[in-house]
GROMACS .gro file of C-alpha atoms in nm:
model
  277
    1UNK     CA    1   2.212  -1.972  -0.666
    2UNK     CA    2   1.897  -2.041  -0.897
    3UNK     CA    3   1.721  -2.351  -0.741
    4UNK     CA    4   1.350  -2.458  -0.891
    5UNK     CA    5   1.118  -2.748  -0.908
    6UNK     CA    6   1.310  -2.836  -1.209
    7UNK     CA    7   1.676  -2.850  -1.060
    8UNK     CA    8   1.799  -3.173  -1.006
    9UNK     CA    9   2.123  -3.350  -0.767
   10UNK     CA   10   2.307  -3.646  -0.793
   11UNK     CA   11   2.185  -3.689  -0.385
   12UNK     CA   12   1.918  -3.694  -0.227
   13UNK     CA   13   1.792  -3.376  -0.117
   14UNK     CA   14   1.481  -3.266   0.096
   15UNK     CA   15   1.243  -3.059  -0.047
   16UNK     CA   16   1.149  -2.912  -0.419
   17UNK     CA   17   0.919  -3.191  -0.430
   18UNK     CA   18   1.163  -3.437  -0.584
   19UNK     CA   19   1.079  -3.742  -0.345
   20UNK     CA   20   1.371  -3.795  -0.255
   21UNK     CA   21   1.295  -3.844   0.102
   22UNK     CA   22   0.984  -4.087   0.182
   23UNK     CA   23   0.843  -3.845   0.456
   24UNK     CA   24   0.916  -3.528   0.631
   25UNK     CA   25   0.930  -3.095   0.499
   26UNK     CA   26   1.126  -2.843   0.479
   27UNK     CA   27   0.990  -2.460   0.471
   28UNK     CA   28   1.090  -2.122   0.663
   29UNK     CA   29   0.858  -1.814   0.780
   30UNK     CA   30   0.995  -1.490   0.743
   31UNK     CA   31   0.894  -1.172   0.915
   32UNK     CA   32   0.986  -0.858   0.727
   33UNK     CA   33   1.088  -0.577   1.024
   34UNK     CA   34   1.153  -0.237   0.808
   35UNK     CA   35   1.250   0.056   0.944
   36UNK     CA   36   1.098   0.310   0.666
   37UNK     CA   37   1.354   0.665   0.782
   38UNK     CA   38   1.704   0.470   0.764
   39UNK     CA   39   1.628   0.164   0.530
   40UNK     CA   40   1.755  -0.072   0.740
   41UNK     CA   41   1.556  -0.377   0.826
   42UNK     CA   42   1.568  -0.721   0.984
   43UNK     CA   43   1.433  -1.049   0.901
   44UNK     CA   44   1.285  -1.273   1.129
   45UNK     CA   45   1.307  -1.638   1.113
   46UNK     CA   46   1.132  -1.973   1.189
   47UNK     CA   47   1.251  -2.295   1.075
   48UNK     CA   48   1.012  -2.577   1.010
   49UNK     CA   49   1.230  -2.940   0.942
   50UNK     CA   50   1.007  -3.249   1.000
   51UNK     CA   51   1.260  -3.510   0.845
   52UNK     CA   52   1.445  -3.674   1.171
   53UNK     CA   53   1.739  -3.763   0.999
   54UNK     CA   54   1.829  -3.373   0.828
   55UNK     CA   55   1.707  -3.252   1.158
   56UNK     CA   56   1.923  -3.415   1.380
   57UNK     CA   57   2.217  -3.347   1.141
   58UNK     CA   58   2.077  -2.945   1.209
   59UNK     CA   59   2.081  -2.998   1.562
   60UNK     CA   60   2.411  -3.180   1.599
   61UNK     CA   61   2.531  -2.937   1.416
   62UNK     CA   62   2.667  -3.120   1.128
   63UNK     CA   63   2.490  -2.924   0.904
   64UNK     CA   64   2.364  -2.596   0.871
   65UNK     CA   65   2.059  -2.399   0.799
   66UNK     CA   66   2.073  -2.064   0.603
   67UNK     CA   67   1.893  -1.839   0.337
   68UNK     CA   68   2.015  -1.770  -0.011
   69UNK     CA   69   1.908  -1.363  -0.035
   70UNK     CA   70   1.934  -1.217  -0.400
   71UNK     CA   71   1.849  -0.871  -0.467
   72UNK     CA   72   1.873  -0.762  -0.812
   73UNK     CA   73   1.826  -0.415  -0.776
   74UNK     CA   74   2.103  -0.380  -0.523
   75UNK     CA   75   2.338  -0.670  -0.688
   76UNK     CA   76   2.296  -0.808  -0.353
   77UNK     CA   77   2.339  -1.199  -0.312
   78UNK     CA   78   2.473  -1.379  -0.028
   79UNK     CA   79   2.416  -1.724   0.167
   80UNK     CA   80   2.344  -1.618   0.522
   81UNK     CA   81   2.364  -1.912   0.812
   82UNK     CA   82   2.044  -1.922   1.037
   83UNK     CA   83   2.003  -1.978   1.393
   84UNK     CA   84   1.843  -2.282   1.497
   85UNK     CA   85   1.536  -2.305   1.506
   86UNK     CA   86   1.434  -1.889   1.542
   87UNK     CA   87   1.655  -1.612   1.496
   88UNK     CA   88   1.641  -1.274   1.286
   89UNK     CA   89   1.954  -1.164   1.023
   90UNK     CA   90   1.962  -0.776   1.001
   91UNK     CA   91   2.055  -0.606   0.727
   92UNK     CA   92   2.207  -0.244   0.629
   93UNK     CA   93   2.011   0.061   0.466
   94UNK     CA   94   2.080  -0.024   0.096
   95UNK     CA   95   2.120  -0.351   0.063
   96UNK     CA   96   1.778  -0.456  -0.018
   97UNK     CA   97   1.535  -0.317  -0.191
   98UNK     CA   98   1.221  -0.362  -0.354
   99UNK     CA   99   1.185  -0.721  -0.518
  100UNK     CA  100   1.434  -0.997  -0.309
  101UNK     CA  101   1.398  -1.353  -0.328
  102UNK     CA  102   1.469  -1.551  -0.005
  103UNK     CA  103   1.555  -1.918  -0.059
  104UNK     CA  104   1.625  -2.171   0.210
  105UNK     CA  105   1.841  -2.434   0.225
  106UNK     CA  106   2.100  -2.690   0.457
  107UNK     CA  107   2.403  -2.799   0.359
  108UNK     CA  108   2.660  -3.049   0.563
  109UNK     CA  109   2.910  -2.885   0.752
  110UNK     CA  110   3.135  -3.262   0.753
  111UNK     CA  111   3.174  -3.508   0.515
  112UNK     CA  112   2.846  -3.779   0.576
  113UNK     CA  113   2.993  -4.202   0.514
  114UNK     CA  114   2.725  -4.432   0.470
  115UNK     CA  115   2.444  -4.243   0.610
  116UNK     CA  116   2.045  -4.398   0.629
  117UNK     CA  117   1.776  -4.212   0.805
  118UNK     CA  118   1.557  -4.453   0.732
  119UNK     CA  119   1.360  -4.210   0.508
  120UNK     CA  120   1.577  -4.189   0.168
  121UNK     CA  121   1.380  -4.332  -0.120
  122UNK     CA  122   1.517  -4.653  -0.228
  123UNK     CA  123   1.573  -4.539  -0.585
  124UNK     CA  124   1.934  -4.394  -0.421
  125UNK     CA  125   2.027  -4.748  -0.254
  126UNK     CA  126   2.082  -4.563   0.098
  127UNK     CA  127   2.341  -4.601   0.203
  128UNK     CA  128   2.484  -4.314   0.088
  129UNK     CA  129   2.789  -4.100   0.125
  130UNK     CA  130   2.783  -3.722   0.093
  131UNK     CA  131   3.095  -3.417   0.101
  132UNK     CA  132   3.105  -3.155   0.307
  133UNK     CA  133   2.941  -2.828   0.178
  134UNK     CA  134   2.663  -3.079  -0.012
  135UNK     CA  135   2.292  -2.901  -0.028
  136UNK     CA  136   2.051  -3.194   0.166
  137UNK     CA  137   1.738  -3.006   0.200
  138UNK     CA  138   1.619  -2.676  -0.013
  139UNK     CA  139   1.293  -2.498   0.101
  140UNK     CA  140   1.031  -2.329  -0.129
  141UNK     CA  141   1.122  -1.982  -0.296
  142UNK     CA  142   0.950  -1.642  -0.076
  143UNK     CA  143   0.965  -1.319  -0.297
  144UNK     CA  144   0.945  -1.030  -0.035
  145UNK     CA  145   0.914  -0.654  -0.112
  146UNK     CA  146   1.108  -0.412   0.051
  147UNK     CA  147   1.110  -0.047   0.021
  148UNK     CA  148   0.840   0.278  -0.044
  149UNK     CA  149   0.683   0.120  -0.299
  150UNK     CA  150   0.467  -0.130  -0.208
  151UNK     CA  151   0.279   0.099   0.009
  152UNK     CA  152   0.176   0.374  -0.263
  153UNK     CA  153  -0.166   0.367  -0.305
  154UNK     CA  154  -0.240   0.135  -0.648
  155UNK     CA  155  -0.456   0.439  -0.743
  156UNK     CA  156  -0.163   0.657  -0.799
  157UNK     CA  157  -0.013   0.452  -1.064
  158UNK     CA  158  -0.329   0.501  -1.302
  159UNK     CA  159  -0.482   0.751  -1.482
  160UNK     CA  160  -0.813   0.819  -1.632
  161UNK     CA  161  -0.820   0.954  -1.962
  162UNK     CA  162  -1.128   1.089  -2.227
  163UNK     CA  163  -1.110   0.869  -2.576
  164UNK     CA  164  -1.354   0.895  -2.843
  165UNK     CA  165  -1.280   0.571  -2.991
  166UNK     CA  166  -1.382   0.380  -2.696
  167UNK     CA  167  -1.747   0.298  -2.690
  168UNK     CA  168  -1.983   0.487  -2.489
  169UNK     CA  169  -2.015   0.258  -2.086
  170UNK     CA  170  -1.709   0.078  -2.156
  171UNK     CA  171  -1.373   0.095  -2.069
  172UNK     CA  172  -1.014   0.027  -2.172
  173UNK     CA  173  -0.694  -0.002  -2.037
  174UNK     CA  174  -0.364   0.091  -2.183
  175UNK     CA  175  -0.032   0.010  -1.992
  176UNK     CA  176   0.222   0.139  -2.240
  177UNK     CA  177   0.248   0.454  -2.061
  178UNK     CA  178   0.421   0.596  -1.736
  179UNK     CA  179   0.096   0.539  -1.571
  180UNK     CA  180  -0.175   0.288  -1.620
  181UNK     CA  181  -0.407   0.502  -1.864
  182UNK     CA  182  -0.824   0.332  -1.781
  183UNK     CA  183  -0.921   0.539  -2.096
  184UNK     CA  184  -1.350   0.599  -2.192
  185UNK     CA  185  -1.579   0.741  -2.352
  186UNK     CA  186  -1.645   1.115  -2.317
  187UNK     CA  187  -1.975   1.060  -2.156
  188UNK     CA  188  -1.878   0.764  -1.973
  189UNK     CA  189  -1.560   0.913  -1.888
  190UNK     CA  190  -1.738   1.244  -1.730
  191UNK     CA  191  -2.000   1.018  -1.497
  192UNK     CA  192  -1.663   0.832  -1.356
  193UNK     CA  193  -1.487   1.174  -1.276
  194UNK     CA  194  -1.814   1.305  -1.105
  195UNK     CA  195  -1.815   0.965  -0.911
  196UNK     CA  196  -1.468   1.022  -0.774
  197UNK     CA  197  -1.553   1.359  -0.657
  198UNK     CA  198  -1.824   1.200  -0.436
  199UNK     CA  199  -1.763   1.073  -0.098
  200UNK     CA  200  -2.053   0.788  -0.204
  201UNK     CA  201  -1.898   0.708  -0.525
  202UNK     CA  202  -1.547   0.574  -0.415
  203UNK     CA  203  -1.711   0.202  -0.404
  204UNK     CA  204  -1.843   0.211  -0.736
  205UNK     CA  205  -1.519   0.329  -0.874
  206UNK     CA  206  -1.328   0.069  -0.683
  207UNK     CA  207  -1.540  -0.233  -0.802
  208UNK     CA  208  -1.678  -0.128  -1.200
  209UNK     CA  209  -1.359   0.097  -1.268
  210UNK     CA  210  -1.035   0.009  -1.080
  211UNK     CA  211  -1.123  -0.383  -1.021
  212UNK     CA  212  -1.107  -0.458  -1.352
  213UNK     CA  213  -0.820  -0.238  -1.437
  214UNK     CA  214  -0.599  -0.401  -1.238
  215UNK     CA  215  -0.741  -0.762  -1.380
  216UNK     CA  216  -0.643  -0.648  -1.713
  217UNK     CA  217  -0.281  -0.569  -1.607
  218UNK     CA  218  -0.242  -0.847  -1.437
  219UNK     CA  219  -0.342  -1.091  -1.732
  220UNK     CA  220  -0.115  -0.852  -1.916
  221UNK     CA  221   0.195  -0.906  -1.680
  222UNK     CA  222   0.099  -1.288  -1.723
  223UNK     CA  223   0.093  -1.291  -2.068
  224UNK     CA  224   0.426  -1.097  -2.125
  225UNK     CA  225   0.613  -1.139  -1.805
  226UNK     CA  226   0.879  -0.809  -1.791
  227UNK     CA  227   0.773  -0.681  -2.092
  228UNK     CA  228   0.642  -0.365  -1.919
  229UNK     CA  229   0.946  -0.326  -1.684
  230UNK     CA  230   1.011  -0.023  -1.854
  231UNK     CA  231   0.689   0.180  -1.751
  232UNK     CA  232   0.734   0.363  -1.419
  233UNK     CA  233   0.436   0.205  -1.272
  234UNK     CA  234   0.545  -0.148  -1.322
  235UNK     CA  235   0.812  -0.085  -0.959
  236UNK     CA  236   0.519  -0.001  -0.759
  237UNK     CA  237   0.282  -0.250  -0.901
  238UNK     CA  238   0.484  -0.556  -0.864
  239UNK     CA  239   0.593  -0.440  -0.496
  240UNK     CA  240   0.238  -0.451  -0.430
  241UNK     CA  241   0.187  -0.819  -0.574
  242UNK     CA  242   0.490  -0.908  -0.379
  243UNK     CA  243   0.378  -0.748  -0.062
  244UNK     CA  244   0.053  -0.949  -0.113
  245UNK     CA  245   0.225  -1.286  -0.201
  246UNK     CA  246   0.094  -1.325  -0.559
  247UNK     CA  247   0.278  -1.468  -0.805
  248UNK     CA  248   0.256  -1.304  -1.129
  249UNK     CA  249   0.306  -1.568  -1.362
  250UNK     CA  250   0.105  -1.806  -1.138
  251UNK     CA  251  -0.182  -2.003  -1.227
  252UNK     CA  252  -0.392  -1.822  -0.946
  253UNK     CA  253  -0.746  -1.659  -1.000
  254UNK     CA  254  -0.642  -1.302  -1.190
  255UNK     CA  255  -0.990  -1.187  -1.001
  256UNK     CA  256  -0.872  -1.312  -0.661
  257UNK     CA  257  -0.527  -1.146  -0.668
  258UNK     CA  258  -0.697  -0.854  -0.811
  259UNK     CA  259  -0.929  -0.790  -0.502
  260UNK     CA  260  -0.635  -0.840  -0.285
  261UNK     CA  261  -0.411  -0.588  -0.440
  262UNK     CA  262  -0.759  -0.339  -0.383
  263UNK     CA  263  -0.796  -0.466  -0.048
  264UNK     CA  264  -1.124  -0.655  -0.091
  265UNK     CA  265  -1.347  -0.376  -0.308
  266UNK     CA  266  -1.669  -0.539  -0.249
  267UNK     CA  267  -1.651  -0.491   0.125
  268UNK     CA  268  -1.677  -0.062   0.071
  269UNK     CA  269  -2.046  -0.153  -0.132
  270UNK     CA  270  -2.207  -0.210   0.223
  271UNK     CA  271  -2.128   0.107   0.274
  272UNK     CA  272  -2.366   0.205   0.042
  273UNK     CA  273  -2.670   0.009   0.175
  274UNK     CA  274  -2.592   0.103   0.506
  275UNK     CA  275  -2.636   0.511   0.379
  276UNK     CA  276  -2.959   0.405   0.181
  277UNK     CA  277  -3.092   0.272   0.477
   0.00000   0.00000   0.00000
């Protein structure tokens, strides 16, 4: 099941911003529970419905909430009911892992004659008469990451790497190898390595080195979507993004996503002025 902003139905249906209802939401919260030894892990739920009329189908049980879960690492994909409105859906070692796309939805469990909540926009003439097994609400997409890799530290996926032909205090980044290569200058290149041996010099490597690294690859994974899926750093990098909830092909600040994949570099520089002091 593929569902986006774009997809359209001949009914009304709740959600994807389509307007087709004049008020109300429709939107889940997941909790990812992981148990790292056997794989296995569970998935918490909480329902938020604020449309009265798809709500009280839910709690009449005339319709039915559940999550579309698609793995394509595993071939996984299945339409899982949800307990109203909390509940949890476990799931065996194996059956998930590392990039999975979660999308709710409700759908009618009985045929619906002539049905007006009051909310439908008029453009459908409510009344309106809907089958059994008909989608009436569809929530927002969540991309979870499950698995090792997201919690790798980002640093292991790049390298540092000596290249006359890049100007002396400036850097460049090439990610058409197994590892993110942040290539410089021999001089510049030797001041970095000495900075990394130094307990001190971990915050200045985080924020002039590895800060805008990871900016680069970013506007790189923007620019070409899966065109590095072939690079062994390009599982554990977009576990991380996942992990983080940013959206690679987004329109969000590259520098904001950037210090949150990091974990906020600029915070270790106080560090510094605390040792000065």
């Amino acid at each position: 099941m593929r569902l986006s902003h774009e997809t359209r139905f001949p009914h009304p249906v709740l959600g994807l911003e389509t307007g087709d209802f004049t008020v109300g939401g429709f939107d889940v919260e997941f909790t990812l529970i992981e148990d790292m030894r056997s794989g296995a892990l569970t998935l918490e739920h909480a329902i938020t419905l604020s449309e009265p009329g798809v709500r009280q189908l839910v709690e009449s049980e005339r319709a039915a909430a559940g999550c579309f879960t698609r793995c394509t690492d595993t071939f996984f994909a299945e339409l899982r009911p949800m307990s109203w409105p909390r509940g949890k859906s476990d799931f065996a070692a194996g059956e998930l892992l590392n990039r999975v796309s979660l999308r709710p939805v409700i759908w009618l469990l009985e045929d619906l004659v002539e049905w007006d909540p009051g909310t439908i926009n008029p453009e459908f003439s409510p009344p309106v008469t809907l089958d059994r097994g008909d989608i009436i609400a569809v929530g927002a997409e969540h991309i979870i990451s499950v698995g090792q890799a997201k919690l790798r530290p980002i640093e292991s996926i790049f390298e540092l790497d000596r290249s006359p032909d890049v100007p002396e205090g400036t850097l460049q980044v090439d990610p058409e190898r197994d590892r993110i290569t942040i290539l410089a200058g021999p001089g510049t290149y030797e001041t970095i390595r000495l900075l990394r041996e130094r307990a001190d010099g971990r915050p200045v490597v985080m924020n002039a080195v590895y800060l805008p690294a990871v900016m680069e690859v970013l506007d790189a994974l923007r620019q070409s979507g899966d065109g590095f899926q072939g690079y062994r750093w390009y599982g554990t990098f977009v576990a991380k993004c996942d992990a983080n909830g940013i959206d690679l092909l987004a329109g969000s600040s590259i520098l904001e996503s950037a210090q949150k994949l990091l974990g906020g570099p600029a915070g270790l520089l106080a560090a510094l002025v605390a040792d000065a002091e």
